[in-house]
PDB file of C-alpha atoms in Angstrom:
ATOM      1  CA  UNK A 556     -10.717  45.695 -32.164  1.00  0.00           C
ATOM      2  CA  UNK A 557     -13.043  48.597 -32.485  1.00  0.00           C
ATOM      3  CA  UNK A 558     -15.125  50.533 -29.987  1.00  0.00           C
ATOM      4  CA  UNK A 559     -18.646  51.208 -30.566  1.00  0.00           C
ATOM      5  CA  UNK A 560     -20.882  54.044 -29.358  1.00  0.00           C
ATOM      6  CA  UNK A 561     -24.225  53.153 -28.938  1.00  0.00           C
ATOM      7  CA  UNK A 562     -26.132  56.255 -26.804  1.00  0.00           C
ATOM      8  CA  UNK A 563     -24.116  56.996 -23.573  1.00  0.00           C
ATOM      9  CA  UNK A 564     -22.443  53.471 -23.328  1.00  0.00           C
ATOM     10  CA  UNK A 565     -19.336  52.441 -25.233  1.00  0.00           C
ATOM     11  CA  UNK A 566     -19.038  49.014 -26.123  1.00  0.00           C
ATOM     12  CA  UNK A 567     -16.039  46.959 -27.309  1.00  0.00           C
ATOM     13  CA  UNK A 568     -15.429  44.516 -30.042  1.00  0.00           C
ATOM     14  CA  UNK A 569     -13.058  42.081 -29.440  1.00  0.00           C
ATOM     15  CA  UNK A 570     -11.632  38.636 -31.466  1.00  0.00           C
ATOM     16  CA  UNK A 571     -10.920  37.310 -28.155  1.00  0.00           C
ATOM     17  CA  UNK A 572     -11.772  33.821 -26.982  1.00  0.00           C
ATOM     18  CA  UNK A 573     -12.183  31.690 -23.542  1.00  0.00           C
ATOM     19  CA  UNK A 574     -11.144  28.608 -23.779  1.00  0.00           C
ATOM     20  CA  UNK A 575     -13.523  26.260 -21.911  1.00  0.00           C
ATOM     21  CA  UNK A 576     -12.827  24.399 -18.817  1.00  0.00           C
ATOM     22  CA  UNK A 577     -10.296  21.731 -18.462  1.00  0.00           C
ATOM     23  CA  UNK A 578     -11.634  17.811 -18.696  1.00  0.00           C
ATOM     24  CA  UNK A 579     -10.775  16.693 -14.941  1.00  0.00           C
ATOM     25  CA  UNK A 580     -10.253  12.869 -13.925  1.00  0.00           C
ATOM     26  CA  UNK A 581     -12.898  11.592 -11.740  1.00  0.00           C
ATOM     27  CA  UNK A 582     -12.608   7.747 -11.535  1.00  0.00           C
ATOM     28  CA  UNK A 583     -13.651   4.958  -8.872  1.00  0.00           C
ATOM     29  CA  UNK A 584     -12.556   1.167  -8.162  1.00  0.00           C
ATOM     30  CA  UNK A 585     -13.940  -1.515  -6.205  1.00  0.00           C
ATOM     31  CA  UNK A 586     -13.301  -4.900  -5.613  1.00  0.00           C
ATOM     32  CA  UNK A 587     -14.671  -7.388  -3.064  1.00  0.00           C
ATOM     33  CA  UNK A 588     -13.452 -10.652  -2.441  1.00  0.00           C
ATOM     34  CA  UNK A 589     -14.495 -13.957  -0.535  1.00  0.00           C
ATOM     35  CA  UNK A 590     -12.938 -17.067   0.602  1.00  0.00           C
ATOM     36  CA  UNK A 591     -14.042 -20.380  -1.580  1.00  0.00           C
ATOM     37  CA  UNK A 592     -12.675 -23.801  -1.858  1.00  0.00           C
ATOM     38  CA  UNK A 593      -9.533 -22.907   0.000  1.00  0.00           C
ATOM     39  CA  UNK A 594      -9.444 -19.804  -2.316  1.00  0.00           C
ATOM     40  CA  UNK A 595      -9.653 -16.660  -2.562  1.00  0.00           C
ATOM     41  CA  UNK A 596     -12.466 -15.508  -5.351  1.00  0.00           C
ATOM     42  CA  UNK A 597     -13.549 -12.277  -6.947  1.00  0.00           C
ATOM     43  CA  UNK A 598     -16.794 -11.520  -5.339  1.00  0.00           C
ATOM     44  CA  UNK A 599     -17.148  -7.768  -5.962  1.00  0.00           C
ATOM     45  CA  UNK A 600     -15.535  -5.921  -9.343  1.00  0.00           C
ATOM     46  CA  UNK A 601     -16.729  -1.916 -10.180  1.00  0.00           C
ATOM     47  CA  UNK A 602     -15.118   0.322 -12.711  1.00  0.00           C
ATOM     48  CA  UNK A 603     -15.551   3.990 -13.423  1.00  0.00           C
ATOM     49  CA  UNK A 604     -14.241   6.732 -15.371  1.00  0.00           C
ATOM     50  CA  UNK A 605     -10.046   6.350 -15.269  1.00  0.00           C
ATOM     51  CA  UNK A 606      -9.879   3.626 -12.528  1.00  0.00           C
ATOM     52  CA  UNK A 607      -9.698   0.165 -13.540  1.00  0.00           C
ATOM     53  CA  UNK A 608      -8.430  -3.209 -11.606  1.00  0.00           C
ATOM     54  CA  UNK A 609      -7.182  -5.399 -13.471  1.00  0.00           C
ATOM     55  CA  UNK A 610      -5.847  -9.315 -12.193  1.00  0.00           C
ATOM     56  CA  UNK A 611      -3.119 -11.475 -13.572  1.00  0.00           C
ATOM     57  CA  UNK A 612      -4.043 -15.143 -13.477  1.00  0.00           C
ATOM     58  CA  UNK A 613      -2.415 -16.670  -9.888  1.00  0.00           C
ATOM     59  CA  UNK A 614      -2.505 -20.539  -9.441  1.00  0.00           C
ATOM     60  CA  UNK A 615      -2.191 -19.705  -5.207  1.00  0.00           C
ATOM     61  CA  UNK A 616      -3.394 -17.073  -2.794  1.00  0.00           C
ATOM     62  CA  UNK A 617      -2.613 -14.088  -2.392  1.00  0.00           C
ATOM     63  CA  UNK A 618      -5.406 -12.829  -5.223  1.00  0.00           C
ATOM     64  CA  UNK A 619      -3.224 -10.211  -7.317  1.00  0.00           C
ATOM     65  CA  UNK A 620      -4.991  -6.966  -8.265  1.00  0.00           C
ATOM     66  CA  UNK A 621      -3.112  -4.038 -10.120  1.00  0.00           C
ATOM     67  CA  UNK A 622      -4.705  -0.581 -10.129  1.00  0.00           C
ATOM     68  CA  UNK A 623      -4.404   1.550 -13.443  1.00  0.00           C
ATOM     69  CA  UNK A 624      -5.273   5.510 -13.605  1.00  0.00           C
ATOM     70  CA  UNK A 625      -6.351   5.713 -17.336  1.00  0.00           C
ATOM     71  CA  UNK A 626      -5.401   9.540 -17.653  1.00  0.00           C
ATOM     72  CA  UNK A 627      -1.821   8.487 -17.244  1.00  0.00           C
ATOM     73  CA  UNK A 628      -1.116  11.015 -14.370  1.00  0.00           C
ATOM     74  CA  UNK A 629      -3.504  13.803 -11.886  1.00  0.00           C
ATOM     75  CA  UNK A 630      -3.465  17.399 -11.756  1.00  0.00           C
ATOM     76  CA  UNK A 631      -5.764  20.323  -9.864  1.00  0.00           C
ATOM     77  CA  UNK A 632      -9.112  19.242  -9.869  1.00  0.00           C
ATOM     78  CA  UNK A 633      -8.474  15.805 -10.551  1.00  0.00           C
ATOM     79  CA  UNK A 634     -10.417  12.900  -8.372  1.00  0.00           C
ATOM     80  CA  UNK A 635      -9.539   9.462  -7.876  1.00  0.00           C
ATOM     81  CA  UNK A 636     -10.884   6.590  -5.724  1.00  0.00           C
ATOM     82  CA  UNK A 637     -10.222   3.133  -4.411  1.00  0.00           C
ATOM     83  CA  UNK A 638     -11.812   0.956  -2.157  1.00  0.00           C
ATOM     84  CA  UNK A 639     -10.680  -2.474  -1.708  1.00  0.00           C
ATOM     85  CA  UNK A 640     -13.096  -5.168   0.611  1.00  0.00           C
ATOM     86  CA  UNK A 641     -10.845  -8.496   1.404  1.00  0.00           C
ATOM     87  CA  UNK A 642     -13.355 -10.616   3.188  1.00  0.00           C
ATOM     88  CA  UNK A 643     -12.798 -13.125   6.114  1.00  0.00           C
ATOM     89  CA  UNK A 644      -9.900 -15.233   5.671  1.00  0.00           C
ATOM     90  CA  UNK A 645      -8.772 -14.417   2.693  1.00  0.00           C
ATOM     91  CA  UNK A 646      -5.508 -12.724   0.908  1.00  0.00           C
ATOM     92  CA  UNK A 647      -5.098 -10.060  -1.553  1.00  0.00           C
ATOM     93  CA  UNK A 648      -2.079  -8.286  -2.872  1.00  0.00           C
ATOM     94  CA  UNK A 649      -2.369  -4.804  -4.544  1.00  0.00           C
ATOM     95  CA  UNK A 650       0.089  -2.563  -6.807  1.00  0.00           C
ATOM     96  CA  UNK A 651      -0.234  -0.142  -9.973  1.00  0.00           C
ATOM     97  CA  UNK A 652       0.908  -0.809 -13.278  1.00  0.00           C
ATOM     98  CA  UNK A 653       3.119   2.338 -13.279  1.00  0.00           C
ATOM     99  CA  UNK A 654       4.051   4.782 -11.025  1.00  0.00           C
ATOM    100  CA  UNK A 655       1.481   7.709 -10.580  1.00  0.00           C
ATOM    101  CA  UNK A 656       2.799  11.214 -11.320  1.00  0.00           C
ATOM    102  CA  UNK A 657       1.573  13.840  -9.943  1.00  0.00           C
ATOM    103  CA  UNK A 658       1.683  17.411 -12.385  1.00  0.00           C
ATOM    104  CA  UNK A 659       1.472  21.041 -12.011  1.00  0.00           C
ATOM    105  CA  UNK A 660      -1.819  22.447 -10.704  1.00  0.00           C
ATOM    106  CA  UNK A 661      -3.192  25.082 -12.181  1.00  0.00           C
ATOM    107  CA  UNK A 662      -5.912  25.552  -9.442  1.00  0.00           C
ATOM    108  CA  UNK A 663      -7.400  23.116  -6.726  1.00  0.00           C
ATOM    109  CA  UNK A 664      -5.344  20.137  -6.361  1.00  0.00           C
ATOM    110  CA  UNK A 665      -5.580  16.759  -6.892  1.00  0.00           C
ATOM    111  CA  UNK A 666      -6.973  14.301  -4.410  1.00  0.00           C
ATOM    112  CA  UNK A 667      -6.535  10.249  -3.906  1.00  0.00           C
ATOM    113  CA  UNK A 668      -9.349   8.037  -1.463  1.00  0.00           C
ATOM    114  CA  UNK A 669      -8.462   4.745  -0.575  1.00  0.00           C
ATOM    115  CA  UNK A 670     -10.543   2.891   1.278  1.00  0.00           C
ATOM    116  CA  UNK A 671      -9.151  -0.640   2.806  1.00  0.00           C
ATOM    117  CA  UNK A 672     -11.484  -3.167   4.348  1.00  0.00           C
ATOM    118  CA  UNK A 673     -10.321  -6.662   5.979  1.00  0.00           C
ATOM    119  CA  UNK A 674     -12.124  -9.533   7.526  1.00  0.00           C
ATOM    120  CA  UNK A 675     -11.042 -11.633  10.794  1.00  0.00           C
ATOM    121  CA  UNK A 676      -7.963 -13.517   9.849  1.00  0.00           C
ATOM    122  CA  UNK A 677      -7.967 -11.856   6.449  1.00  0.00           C
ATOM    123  CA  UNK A 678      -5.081 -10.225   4.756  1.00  0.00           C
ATOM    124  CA  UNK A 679      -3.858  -7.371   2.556  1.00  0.00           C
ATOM    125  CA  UNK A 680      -0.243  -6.276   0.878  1.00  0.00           C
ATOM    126  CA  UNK A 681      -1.334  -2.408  -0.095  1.00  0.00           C
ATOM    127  CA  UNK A 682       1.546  -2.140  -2.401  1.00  0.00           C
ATOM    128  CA  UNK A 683       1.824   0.780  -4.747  1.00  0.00           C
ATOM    129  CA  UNK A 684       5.201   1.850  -6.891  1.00  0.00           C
ATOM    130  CA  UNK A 685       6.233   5.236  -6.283  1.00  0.00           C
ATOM    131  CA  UNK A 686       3.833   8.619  -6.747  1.00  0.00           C
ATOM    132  CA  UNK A 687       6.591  10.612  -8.428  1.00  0.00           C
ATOM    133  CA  UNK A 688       5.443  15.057  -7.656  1.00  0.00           C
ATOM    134  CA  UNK A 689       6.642  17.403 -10.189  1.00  0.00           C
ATOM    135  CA  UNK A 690       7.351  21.642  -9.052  1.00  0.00           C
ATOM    136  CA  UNK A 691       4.321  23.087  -8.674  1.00  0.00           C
ATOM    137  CA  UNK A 692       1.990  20.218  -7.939  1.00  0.00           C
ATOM    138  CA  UNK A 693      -0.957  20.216  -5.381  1.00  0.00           C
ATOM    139  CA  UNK A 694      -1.745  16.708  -4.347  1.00  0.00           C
ATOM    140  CA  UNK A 695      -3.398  15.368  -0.895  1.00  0.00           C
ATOM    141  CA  UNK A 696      -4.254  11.334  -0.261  1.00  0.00           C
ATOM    142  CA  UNK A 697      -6.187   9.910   2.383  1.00  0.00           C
ATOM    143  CA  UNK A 698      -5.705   6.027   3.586  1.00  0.00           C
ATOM    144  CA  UNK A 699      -8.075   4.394   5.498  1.00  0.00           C
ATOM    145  CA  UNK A 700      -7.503   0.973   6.423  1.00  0.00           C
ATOM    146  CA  UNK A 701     -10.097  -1.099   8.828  1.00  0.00           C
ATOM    147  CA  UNK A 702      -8.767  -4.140  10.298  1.00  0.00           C
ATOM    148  CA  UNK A 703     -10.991  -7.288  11.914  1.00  0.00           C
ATOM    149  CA  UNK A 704      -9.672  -8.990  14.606  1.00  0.00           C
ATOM    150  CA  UNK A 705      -7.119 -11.261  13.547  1.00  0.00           C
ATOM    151  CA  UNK A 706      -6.838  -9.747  10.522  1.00  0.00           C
ATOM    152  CA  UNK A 707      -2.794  -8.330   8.788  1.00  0.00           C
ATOM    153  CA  UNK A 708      -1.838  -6.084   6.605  1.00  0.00           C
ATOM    154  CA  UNK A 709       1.671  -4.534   5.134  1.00  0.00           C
ATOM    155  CA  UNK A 710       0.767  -1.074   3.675  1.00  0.00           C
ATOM    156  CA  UNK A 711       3.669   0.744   1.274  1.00  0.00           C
ATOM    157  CA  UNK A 712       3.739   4.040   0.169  1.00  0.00           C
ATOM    158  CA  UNK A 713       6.921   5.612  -1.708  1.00  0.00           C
ATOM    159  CA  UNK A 714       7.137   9.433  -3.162  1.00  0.00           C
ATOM    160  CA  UNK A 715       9.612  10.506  -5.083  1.00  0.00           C
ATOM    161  CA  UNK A 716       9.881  14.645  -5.344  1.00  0.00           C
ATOM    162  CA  UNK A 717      11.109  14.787  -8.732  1.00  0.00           C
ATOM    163  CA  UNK A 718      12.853  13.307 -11.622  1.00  0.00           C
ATOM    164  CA  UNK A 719      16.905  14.018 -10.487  1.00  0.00           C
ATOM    165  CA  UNK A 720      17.716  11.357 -13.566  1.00  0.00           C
ATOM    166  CA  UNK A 721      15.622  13.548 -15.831  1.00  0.00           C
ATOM    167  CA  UNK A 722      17.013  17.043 -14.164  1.00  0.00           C
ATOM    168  CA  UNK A 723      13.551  17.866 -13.128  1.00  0.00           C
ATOM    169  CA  UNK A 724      13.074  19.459  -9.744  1.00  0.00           C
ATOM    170  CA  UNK A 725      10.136  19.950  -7.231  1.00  0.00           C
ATOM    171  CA  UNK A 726      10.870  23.112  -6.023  1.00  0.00           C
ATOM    172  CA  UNK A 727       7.462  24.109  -4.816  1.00  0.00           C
ATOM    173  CA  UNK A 728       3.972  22.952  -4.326  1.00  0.00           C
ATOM    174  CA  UNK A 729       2.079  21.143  -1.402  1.00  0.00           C
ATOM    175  CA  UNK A 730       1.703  17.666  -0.675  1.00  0.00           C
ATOM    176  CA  UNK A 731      -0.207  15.840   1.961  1.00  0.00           C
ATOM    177  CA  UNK A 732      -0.544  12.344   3.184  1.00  0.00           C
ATOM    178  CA  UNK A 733      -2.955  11.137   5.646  1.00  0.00           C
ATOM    179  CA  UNK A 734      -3.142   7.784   7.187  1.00  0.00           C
ATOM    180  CA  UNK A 735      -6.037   6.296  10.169  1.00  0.00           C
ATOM    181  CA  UNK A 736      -5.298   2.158  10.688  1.00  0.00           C
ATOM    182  CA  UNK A 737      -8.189   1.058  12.982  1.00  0.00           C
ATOM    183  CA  UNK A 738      -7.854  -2.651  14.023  1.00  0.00           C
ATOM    184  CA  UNK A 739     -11.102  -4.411  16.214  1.00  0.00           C
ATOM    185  CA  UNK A 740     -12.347  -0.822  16.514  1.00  0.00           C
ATOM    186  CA  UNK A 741      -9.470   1.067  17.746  1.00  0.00           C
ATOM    187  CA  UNK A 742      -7.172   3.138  16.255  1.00  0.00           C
ATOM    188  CA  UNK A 743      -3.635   1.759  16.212  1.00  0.00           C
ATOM    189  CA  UNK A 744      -2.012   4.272  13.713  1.00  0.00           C
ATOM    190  CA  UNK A 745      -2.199   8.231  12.454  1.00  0.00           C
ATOM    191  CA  UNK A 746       0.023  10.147  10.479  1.00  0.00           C
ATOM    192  CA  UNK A 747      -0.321  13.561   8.597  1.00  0.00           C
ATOM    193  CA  UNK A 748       2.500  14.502   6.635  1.00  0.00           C
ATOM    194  CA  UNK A 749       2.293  17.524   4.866  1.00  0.00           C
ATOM    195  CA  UNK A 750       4.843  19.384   2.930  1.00  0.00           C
ATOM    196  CA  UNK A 751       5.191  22.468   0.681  1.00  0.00           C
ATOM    197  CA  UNK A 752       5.194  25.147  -0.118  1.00  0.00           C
ATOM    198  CA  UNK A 753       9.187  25.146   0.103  1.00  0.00           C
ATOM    199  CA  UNK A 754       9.567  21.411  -0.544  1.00  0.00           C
ATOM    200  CA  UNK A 755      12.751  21.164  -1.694  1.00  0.00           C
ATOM    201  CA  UNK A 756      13.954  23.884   1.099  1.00  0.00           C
ATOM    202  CA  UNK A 757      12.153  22.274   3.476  1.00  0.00           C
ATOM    203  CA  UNK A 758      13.673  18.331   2.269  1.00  0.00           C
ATOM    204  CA  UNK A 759      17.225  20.216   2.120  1.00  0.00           C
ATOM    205  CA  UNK A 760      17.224  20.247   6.210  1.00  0.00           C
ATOM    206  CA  UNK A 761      19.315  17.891   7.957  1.00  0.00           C
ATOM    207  CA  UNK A 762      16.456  17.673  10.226  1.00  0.00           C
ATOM    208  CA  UNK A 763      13.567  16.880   7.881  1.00  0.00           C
ATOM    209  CA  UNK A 764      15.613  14.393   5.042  1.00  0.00           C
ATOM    210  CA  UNK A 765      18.936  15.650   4.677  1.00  0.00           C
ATOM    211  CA  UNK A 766      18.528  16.711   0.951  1.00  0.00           C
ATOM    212  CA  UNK A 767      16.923  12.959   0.369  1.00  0.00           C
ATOM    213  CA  UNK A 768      13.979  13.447  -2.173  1.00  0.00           C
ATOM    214  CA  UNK A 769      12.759  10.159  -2.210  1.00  0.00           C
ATOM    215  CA  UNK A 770      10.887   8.404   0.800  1.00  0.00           C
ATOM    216  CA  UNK A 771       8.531   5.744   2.069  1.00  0.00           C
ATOM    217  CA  UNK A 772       6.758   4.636   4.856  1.00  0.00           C
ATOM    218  CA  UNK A 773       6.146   0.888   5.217  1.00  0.00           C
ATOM    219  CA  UNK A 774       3.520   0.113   8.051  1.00  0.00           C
ATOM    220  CA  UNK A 775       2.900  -4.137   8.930  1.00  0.00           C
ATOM    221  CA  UNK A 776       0.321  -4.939  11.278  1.00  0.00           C
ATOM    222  CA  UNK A 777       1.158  -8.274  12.355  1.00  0.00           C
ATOM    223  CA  UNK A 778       2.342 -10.403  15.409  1.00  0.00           C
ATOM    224  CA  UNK A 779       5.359 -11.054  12.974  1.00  0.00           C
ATOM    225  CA  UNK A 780       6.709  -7.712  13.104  1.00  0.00           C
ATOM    226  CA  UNK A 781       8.720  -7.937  16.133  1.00  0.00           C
ATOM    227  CA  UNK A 782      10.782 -11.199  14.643  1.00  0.00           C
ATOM    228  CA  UNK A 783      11.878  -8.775  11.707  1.00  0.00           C
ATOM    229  CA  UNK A 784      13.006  -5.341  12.788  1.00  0.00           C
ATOM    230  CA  UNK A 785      16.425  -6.565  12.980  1.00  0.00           C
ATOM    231  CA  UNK A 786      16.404  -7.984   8.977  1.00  0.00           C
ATOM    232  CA  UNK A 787      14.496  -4.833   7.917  1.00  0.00           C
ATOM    233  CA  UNK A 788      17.029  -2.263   9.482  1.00  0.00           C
ATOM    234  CA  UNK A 789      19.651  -4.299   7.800  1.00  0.00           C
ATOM    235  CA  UNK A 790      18.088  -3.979   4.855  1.00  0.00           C
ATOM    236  CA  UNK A 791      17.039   0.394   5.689  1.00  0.00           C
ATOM    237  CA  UNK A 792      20.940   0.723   6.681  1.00  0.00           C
ATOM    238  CA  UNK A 793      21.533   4.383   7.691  1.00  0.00           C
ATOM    239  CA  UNK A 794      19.347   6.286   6.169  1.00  0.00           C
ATOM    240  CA  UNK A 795      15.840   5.759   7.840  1.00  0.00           C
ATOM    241  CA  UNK A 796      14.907   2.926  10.952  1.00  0.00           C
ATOM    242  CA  UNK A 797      12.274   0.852  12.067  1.00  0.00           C
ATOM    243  CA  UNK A 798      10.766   0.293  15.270  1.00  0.00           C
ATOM    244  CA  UNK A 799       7.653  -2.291  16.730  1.00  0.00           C
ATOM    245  CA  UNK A 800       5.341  -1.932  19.547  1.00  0.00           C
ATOM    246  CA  UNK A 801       1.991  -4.452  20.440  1.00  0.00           C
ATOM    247  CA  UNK A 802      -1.293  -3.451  19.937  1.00  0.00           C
ATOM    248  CA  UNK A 803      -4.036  -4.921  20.097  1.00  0.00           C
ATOM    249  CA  UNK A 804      -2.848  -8.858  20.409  1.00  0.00           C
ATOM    250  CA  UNK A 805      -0.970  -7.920  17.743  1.00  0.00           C
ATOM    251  CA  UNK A 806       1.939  -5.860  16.764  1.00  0.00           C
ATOM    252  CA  UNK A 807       3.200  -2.978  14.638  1.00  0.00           C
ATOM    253  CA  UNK A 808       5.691  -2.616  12.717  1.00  0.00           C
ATOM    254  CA  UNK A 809       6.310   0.794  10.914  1.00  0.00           C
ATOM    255  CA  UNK A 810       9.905   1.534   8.795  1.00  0.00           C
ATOM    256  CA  UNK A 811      10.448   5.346   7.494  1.00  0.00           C
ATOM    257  CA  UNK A 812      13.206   5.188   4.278  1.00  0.00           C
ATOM    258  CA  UNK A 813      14.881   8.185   2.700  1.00  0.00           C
ATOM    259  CA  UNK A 814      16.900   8.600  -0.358  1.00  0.00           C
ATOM    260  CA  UNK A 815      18.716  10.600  -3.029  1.00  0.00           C
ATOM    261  CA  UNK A 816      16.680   9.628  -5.566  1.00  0.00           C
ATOM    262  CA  UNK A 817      14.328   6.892  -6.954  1.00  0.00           C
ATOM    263  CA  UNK A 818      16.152   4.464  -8.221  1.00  0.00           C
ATOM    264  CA  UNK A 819      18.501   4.299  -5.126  1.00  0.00           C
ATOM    265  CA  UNK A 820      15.449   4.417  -2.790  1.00  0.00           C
ATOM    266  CA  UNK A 821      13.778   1.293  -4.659  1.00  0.00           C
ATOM    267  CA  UNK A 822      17.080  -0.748  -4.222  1.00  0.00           C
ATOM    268  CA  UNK A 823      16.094  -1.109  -1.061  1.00  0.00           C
ATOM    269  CA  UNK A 824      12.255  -1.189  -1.261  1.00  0.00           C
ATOM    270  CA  UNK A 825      12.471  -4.449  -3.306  1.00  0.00           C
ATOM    271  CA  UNK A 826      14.326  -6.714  -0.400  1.00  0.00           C
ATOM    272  CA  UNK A 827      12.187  -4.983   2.182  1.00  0.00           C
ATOM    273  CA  UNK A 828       8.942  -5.976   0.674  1.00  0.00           C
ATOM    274  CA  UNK A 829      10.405  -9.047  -0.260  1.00  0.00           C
ATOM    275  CA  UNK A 830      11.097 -10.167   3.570  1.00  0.00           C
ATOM    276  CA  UNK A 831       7.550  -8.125   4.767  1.00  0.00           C
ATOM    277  CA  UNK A 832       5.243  -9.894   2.278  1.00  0.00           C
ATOM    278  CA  UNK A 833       6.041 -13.491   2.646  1.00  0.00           C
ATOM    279  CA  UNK A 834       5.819 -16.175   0.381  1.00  0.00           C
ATOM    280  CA  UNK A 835       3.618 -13.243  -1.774  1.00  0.00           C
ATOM    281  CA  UNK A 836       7.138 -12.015  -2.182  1.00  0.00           C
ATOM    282  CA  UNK A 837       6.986  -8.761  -4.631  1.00  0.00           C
ATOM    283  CA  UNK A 838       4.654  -7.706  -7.004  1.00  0.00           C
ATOM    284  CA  UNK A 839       5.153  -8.992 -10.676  1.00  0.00           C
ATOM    285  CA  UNK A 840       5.289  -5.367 -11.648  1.00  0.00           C
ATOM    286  CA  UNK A 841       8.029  -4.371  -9.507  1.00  0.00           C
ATOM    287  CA  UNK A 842      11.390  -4.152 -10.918  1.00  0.00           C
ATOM    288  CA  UNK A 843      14.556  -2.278 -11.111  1.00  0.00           C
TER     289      UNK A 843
END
């Protein structure tokens, strides 16, 4: 490095170099579907950037879609959408191919949009595998779900804070979760859970999980909800609970689940979707 005088004004020379901005994930899915010949048929299929759909070949309803984030995980900055149209009458079951993980942020954070659409006496099984947050992570989701009249739907989402298998720890960071379930116009569900930037001191409280870090929240709108909140706290046992209410000529059911890690939290997740979703049963993907 050398410093040059050039009149009144120094100048310096310098081998230094920027590097240039980091390549962000921006990526958005749609698919649309319609009721045919006693079927349910693609009607409606867009792709872009990291987000694709893909569908294994069913020979019965529900249609099977599984979601796929190309980039293989989000980070600051990163943007990722999907919106999901099940028409009148018809049935569609969703997962993802892997779990998403969710990495250290450098700056911003990384954001999720999903966008759930069902026609009268239509029906959807939002079913996801875990979103697994690593320390220092910035990561917020929004869910909206729009229900006809008539219309179902059994919603999952699981997070894991950290890998305890793989000793890695999510000390800090901030993660939030926001959920609006309208049915026939009216809102019959909210939630905002946000966390951070003390996860795992907040998590250690006996009053927030007890040192669990794995959780999910199971929501069924459905007038069979009230016929299974005795199997499904079987199946939650002590740590978590259910409970139903009616709304809107229908009924609610919504399950919280907490765990010490992962695996042990999925144990359970498997018979409980297995009992929520029917003859559906589980996703293909799912396993333990």
């Amino acid at each position: 490095m050398s410093v040059l005088n050039v009149g009144d004004v120094d100048t310096i020379e310098h081998d230094l170099t920027f590097a240039p901005p980091a390549q962000r994930v921006a990526g958005l899915a749609q698919l649309g579907c319609d009721r045919k010949g006693g079927r349910t048929h693609l009607r409606r299929l867009y792709q872009d950037g990291s987000a694709k759909i893909r569908m294994p070949a069913v020979s019965a309803d529900p249609l099977e879609a599984v979601l796929i984030n190309t980039a293989g995980g989000l980070t600051g900055g990163d943007r990722l959408g999907w919106e999901i149209d099940v028409g009148a009458g018809t049935s569609v079951s969703i997962t993802t191919q892997a779990c998403e993980k969710v990495y250290r942020a450098a700056s911003d954070r990384a954001e999720v949009r999903v966008k759930l659409t069902v026609g009268a006496g239509g029906r959807i099984a939002w079913l996801p595998q875990e979103t697994i947050v690593f320390d220092r992570s910035a990561f917020a989701r929004r869910l909206d779900l729009e229900l006809a009249a008539g219309a179902e739907a059994l919603v999952l989402e699981a997070t894991v804070f950290g890998r305890l298998a793989m000793g890695e720890g999510a000390a800090d960071g901030n993660f939030h979760d926001r959920w609006r379930v309208s049915q026939d116009g009216a809102l019959v569900h909210a939630e905002d859970f946000r966390i951070g930037p003390g996860i795992a001191a907040t998590l250690s409280r006996s009053a927030v999980a007890g040192g669990a870090i794995a959780m999910a929240t199971v929501l069924m709108i459905s007038p069979r909800g009230e016929a299974l909140l005795d199997p499904v706290r079987d199946i939650i046992g002590g740590r978590g609970d259910a409970s139903v209410w009616s709304v809107r000529k229908s009924g609610k059911l919504l399950a919280r689940l907490f765990a010490e890690d992962g695996y042990q939290l999925r144990k359970r997740l498997v018979p409980l979707v297995e009992l929520l979703n029917g003859r559906a049963g589980l996703p293909k993907l799912w396993s333990l």
